[in-house]
Structure formats: structure tokens, C-alpha cells
GROMACS .gro file of C-alpha atoms in nm:
model
  205
    1MET     CA    1  -1.162   0.228   1.523
    2LYS     CA    2  -1.376   0.358   1.866
    3SER     CA    3  -1.157   0.610   1.913
    4ARG     CA    4  -1.294   0.824   1.637
    5GLU     CA    5  -1.551   0.874   1.888
    6SER     CA    6  -1.313   1.128   2.044
    7HIS     CA    7  -1.282   1.328   1.706
    8LEU     CA    8  -1.436   1.646   1.598
    9VAL     CA    9  -1.734   1.756   1.408
   10GLU     CA   10  -1.889   2.050   1.255
   11LEU     CA   11  -2.193   2.147   1.378
   12VAL     CA   12  -2.431   2.354   1.145
   13ASP     CA   13  -2.766   2.435   1.107
   14ASP     CA   14  -3.028   2.334   0.857
   15THR     CA   15  -2.878   2.553   0.570
   16GLY     CA   16  -2.524   2.416   0.637
   17ARG     CA   17  -2.353   2.713   0.796
   18ALA     CA   18  -2.165   2.636   1.057
   19LEU     CA   19  -2.204   2.687   1.424
   20GLY     CA   20  -1.941   2.502   1.657
   21GLU     CA   21  -1.812   2.182   1.688
   22ALA     CA   22  -1.810   1.855   1.931
   23THR     CA   23  -1.693   1.567   1.922
   24VAL     CA   24  -1.830   1.267   1.716
   25ALA     CA   25  -1.966   1.085   2.071
   26ALA     CA   26  -2.143   1.381   2.182
   27ALA     CA   27  -2.325   1.476   1.843
   28HIS     CA   28  -2.485   1.122   1.860
   29GLN     CA   29  -2.601   1.134   2.216
   30ALA     CA   30  -3.032   1.175   2.202
   31PRO     CA   31  -3.140   1.409   2.130
   32GLY     CA   32  -2.865   1.442   1.864
   33ARG     CA   33  -2.677   1.743   1.743
   34LEU     CA   34  -2.724   1.848   1.411
   35HIS     CA   35  -2.393   1.821   1.208
   36ARG     CA   36  -2.188   1.783   0.854
   37ALA     CA   37  -2.182   1.448   0.721
   38PHE     CA   38  -2.041   1.313   0.361
   39SER     CA   39  -2.196   0.980   0.214
   40VAL     CA   40  -2.036   0.837  -0.055
   41LEU     CA   41  -2.175   0.564  -0.348
   42LEU     CA   42  -1.897   0.432  -0.589
   43VAL     CA   43  -2.000   0.402  -0.930
   44ASP     CA   44  -1.859   0.146  -1.176
   45PRO     CA   45  -1.906   0.170  -1.560
   46ASP     CA   46  -2.249  -0.057  -1.585
   47GLY     CA   47  -2.431   0.187  -1.319
   48ARG     CA   48  -2.361  -0.022  -1.021
   49VAL     CA   49  -2.327   0.083  -0.654
   50LEU     CA   50  -2.084   0.008  -0.428
   51LEU     CA   51  -2.274  -0.137  -0.046
   52GLN     CA   52  -2.073  -0.221   0.240
   53ARG     CA   53  -2.213  -0.417   0.566
   54ARG     CA   54  -2.135  -0.209   0.854
   55ALA     CA   55  -1.912  -0.375   1.081
   56GLU     CA   56  -1.997  -0.588   1.412
   57VAL     CA   57  -1.831  -0.321   1.632
   58LYS     CA   58  -1.990   0.017   1.493
   59THR     CA   59  -2.163   0.217   1.697
   60ARG     CA   60  -2.419   0.327   1.489
   61PHE     CA   61  -2.661   0.073   1.278
   62PRO     CA   62  -2.388  -0.249   1.308
   63GLN     CA   63  -2.438  -0.515   1.031
   64ARG     CA   64  -2.653  -0.303   0.810
   65TRP     CA   65  -2.577  -0.240   0.461
   66ALA     CA   66  -2.481   0.062   0.352
   67ASN     CA   67  -2.343   0.292   0.085
   68SER     CA   68  -1.944   0.267  -0.016
   69CYS     CA   69  -1.834   0.504   0.223
   70CYS     CA   70  -1.933   0.747   0.525
   71GLY     CA   71  -1.802   0.984   0.776
   72HIS     CA   72  -1.772   1.284   0.924
   73PRO     CA   73  -1.571   1.636   0.763
   74GLN     CA   74  -1.323   1.787   1.113
   75PRO     CA   75  -1.430   2.116   1.118
   76GLY     CA   76  -1.295   2.306   0.815
   77GLU     CA   77  -1.179   1.990   0.625
   78PRO     CA   78  -1.256   2.050   0.256
   79LEU     CA   79  -1.500   1.773   0.201
   80PRO     CA   80  -1.351   1.606  -0.055
   81GLU     CA   81  -1.005   1.565   0.101
   82ALA     CA   82  -1.257   1.434   0.445
   83ALA     CA   83  -1.416   1.139   0.184
   84ASN     CA   84  -1.135   1.008   0.051
   85ARG     CA   85  -0.938   0.950   0.359
   86ARG     CA   86  -1.207   0.800   0.447
   87LEU     CA   87  -1.233   0.613   0.157
   88ALA     CA   88  -0.867   0.471   0.196
   89GLU     CA   89  -0.929   0.373   0.588
   90GLU     CA   90  -1.274   0.201   0.532
   91LEU     CA   91  -1.238   0.024   0.171
   92GLY     CA   92  -0.771   0.074   0.079
   93ALA     CA   93  -0.903   0.235  -0.203
   94GLU     CA   94  -0.729   0.541  -0.394
   95PRO     CA   95  -0.788   0.880  -0.425
   96ALA     CA   96  -1.162   0.960  -0.608
   97SER     CA   97  -1.252   1.232  -0.812
   98LEU     CA   98  -1.559   1.318  -0.603
   99THR     CA   99  -1.898   1.525  -0.732
  100GLU     CA  100  -2.150   1.661  -0.484
  101VAL     CA  101  -2.519   1.534  -0.603
  102GLY     CA  102  -2.751   1.656  -0.346
  103VAL     CA  103  -2.777   1.720   0.046
  104TYR     CA  104  -2.970   1.497   0.235
  105LEU     CA  105  -3.086   1.632   0.652
  106TYR     CA  106  -3.212   1.353   0.800
  107TYR     CA  107  -3.274   1.186   1.169
  108ALA     CA  108  -3.255   0.859   1.275
  109GLU     CA  109  -3.255   0.696   1.563
  110ASP     CA  110  -3.050   0.275   1.650
  111PRO     CA  111  -3.311   0.137   1.863
  112SER     CA  112  -3.019  -0.104   1.882
  113THR     CA  113  -2.770   0.142   2.045
  114GLY     CA  114  -2.939   0.413   2.118
  115ARG     CA  115  -2.730   0.662   1.906
  116VAL     CA  116  -2.916   0.894   1.727
  117GLU     CA  117  -2.768   1.019   1.363
  118PHE     CA  118  -2.896   1.397   1.328
  119GLU     CA  119  -2.637   1.511   1.013
  120TYR     CA  120  -2.663   1.753   0.689
  121ASP     CA  121  -2.553   1.469   0.472
  122HIS     CA  122  -2.337   1.593   0.158
  123VAL     CA  123  -2.373   1.290  -0.095
  124LEU     CA  124  -2.096   1.250  -0.333
  125ARG     CA  125  -2.078   1.058  -0.625
  126ALA     CA  126  -1.741   0.887  -0.780
  127ASP     CA  127  -1.727   0.690  -1.108
  128VAL     CA  128  -1.475   0.413  -1.062
  129PRO     CA  129  -1.349   0.156  -1.289
  130ALA     CA  130  -1.439  -0.190  -1.374
  131ASP     CA  131  -1.104  -0.387  -1.219
  132LEU     CA  132  -1.125  -0.118  -0.869
  133THR     CA  133  -0.924  -0.298  -0.610
  134LEU     CA  134  -1.048  -0.243  -0.266
  135ARG     CA  135  -0.892  -0.386   0.073
  136PRO     CA  136  -1.195  -0.241   0.338
  137ASP     CA  137  -1.044  -0.302   0.704
  138PRO     CA  138  -1.254  -0.539   0.884
  139ASP     CA  139  -1.277  -0.300   1.184
  140GLU     CA  140  -1.535  -0.080   0.914
  141VAL     CA  141  -1.654  -0.345   0.638
  142SER     CA  142  -1.797  -0.705   0.693
  143GLU     CA  143  -1.910  -0.758   0.342
  144LEU     CA  144  -1.922  -0.564   0.024
  145ARG     CA  145  -2.159  -0.566  -0.366
  146TRP     CA  146  -2.227  -0.444  -0.598
  147VAL     CA  147  -2.602  -0.355  -0.679
  148ASP     CA  148  -2.814  -0.178  -0.922
  149PRO     CA  149  -2.951   0.100  -0.816
  150ALA     CA  150  -3.302   0.107  -0.893
  151TRP     CA  151  -3.388  -0.261  -0.768
  152LEU     CA  152  -3.206  -0.120  -0.398
  153VAL     CA  153  -3.455   0.104  -0.347
  154ARG     CA  154  -3.731  -0.160  -0.419
  155GLU     CA  155  -3.532  -0.367  -0.194
  156ILE     CA  156  -3.514  -0.106   0.079
  157ALA     CA  157  -3.866  -0.042   0.058
  158ALA     CA  158  -3.960  -0.454   0.077
  159ASP     CA  159  -3.695  -0.475   0.356
  160PRO     CA  160  -3.600  -0.147   0.556
  161ARG     CA  161  -3.394  -0.344   0.826
  162THR     CA  162  -3.157  -0.458   0.653
  163TYR     CA  163  -3.016  -0.130   0.549
  164ALA     CA  164  -2.898   0.162   0.732
  165PRO     CA  165  -3.187   0.407   0.768
  166TRP     CA  166  -3.027   0.731   0.527
  167LEU     CA  167  -2.910   0.443   0.215
  168GLY     CA  168  -3.264   0.581   0.094
  169GLY     CA  169  -3.223   0.934   0.078
  170VAL     CA  170  -2.829   0.886  -0.051
  171VAL     CA  171  -2.936   0.684  -0.292
  172SER     CA  172  -3.227   0.904  -0.392
  173ARG     CA  173  -3.003   1.164  -0.393
  174LEU     CA  174  -2.749   0.994  -0.678
  175LEU     CA  175  -3.090   0.870  -0.895
  176ARG     CA  176  -3.226   1.259  -0.889
  177PRO     CA  177  -2.937   1.522  -0.843
  178THR     CA  178  -3.042   1.836  -0.674
  179PRO     CA  179  -2.833   2.138  -0.604
  180ALA     CA  180  -2.585   2.112  -0.366
  181ASP     CA  181  -2.706   2.425  -0.132
  182THR     CA  182  -3.108   2.277  -0.159
  183PRO     CA  183  -3.125   1.990   0.110
  184THR     CA  184  -3.437   1.813   0.116
  185ALA     CA  185  -3.713   1.869   0.367
  186GLY     CA  186  -3.934   1.625   0.558
  187THR     CA  187  -4.084   1.594   0.856
  188ALA     CA  188  -3.962   1.786   1.212
  189THR     CA  189  -3.719   1.634   1.505
  190PRO     CA  190  -3.775   1.680   1.841
  191SER     CA  191  -3.537   2.023   1.768
  192GLY     CA  192  -3.820   2.184   1.535
  193ARG     CA  193  -3.570   2.098   1.246
  194ARG     CA  194  -3.808   2.014   0.882
  195VAL     CA  195  -3.586   1.694   0.815
  196ASP     CA  196  -3.616   1.307   0.656
  197ASP     CA  197  -3.739   1.120   0.928
  198ALA     CA  198  -3.506   0.875   0.857
  199SER     CA  199  -3.645   0.629   1.176
  200GLU     CA  200  -3.728   0.275   1.166
  201ARG     CA  201  -4.005   0.165   0.966
  202SER     CA  202  -4.120  -0.108   1.097
  203GLY     CA  203  -4.150  -0.137   1.476
  204GLY     CA  204  -4.061   0.229   1.492
  205ARG     CA  205  -3.776   0.419   1.682
   0.00000   0.00000   0.00000
């Protein structure tokens, strides 16, 4: 799993235009370099979303509950191809039909590891059957559970440190889809860009 730190990610500007590439490790060193990412939400027939608890060996936000699957496309790699690759690697899932429901541009610092998430995050939805078979990789995922997304929004507000800091924004795009080329802006980062500040809301970064 840690070998992916040497993989390449696509650096972008705040409109999603490709600017170059960097390794995963370099892009996540403070103060961070804005790069393309994706967050997948698997949705069952009852409208519940699958959460995964990130494994303890993760280099960023370990043991936090997060969306079904996250990752980075390699430079020039199509998003559906990249997302289905990671669904197989993390969850042992079969390929899924994916729909982009929005883009989440955010910045967050992990107080426990010093790493930074600074991502142009494509939020992808996949509707899956009730009898979906999953075989999670224990080096990626420590637990799985299905939850109601409206309940999850309230839980994140009440106990943010239990969850990955990007999860609230990702679920928001699921509940209120936006055009794929319209990232939502929030506060300014050290680079001066306007993004959502997804940092720790209890105790600071």
C-alpha cells in the first residue's frame, strides 16, 4: 500500500486544468500541491451509502470513517477507469457504472501525520445492488458500514474527528448534485486559492 506514495498524480489549477505531475508523497507534503482526486460513494437500493474506516497504516487520516473509496487518477487516466481500479483494490468490488455528481475543492491538514490534502476532488456515485459482494483489503480498510446520508451529515457535525475531513463535502455533493465543472469555493488556503477549509473543526489544524 505504501508503495503508492511514489505513484504520480496530476497537478491542476482551481478550474481543474492539468498543470503537470508530482508523486503522491510530494503532493501531500505541506503546504500541499493542488491535484486531481476522486471520491466514490456506493449507494444501495434504500439510498444508504457505504462508508469505510480507513486502515491504521494509511498515511493520511488513518482510522477515520470516509466514503466508500478514494484515490487519484494517474496523469491522463480516465476517471471511471481509475475509480474502478481503486474499487477493486480497496473493496474487491466488481466494476461499477459511475456518475459524477460534483467537484469538491478542499484543503485539510492531518494533525497526526503532518500530511496535507489539497484536492480537486471529483465526486462519483455508483448505484449498487443490495447483495453487493465486497472483499475489502485489510491494508486499506478496517471496517465497512451502510448509513443513511442525511443521518451522516448530522453525525459529522456532532463528531467531526471521527470522520475524514472531506467526507461532509463529498456527501453534500451527493445530496445536492452540481455541474461537474463547477467546484464549490470556500476559504483561502496558503496559496491564495479559494477552497473549502476541510480542516479539523474542533481544536484547530
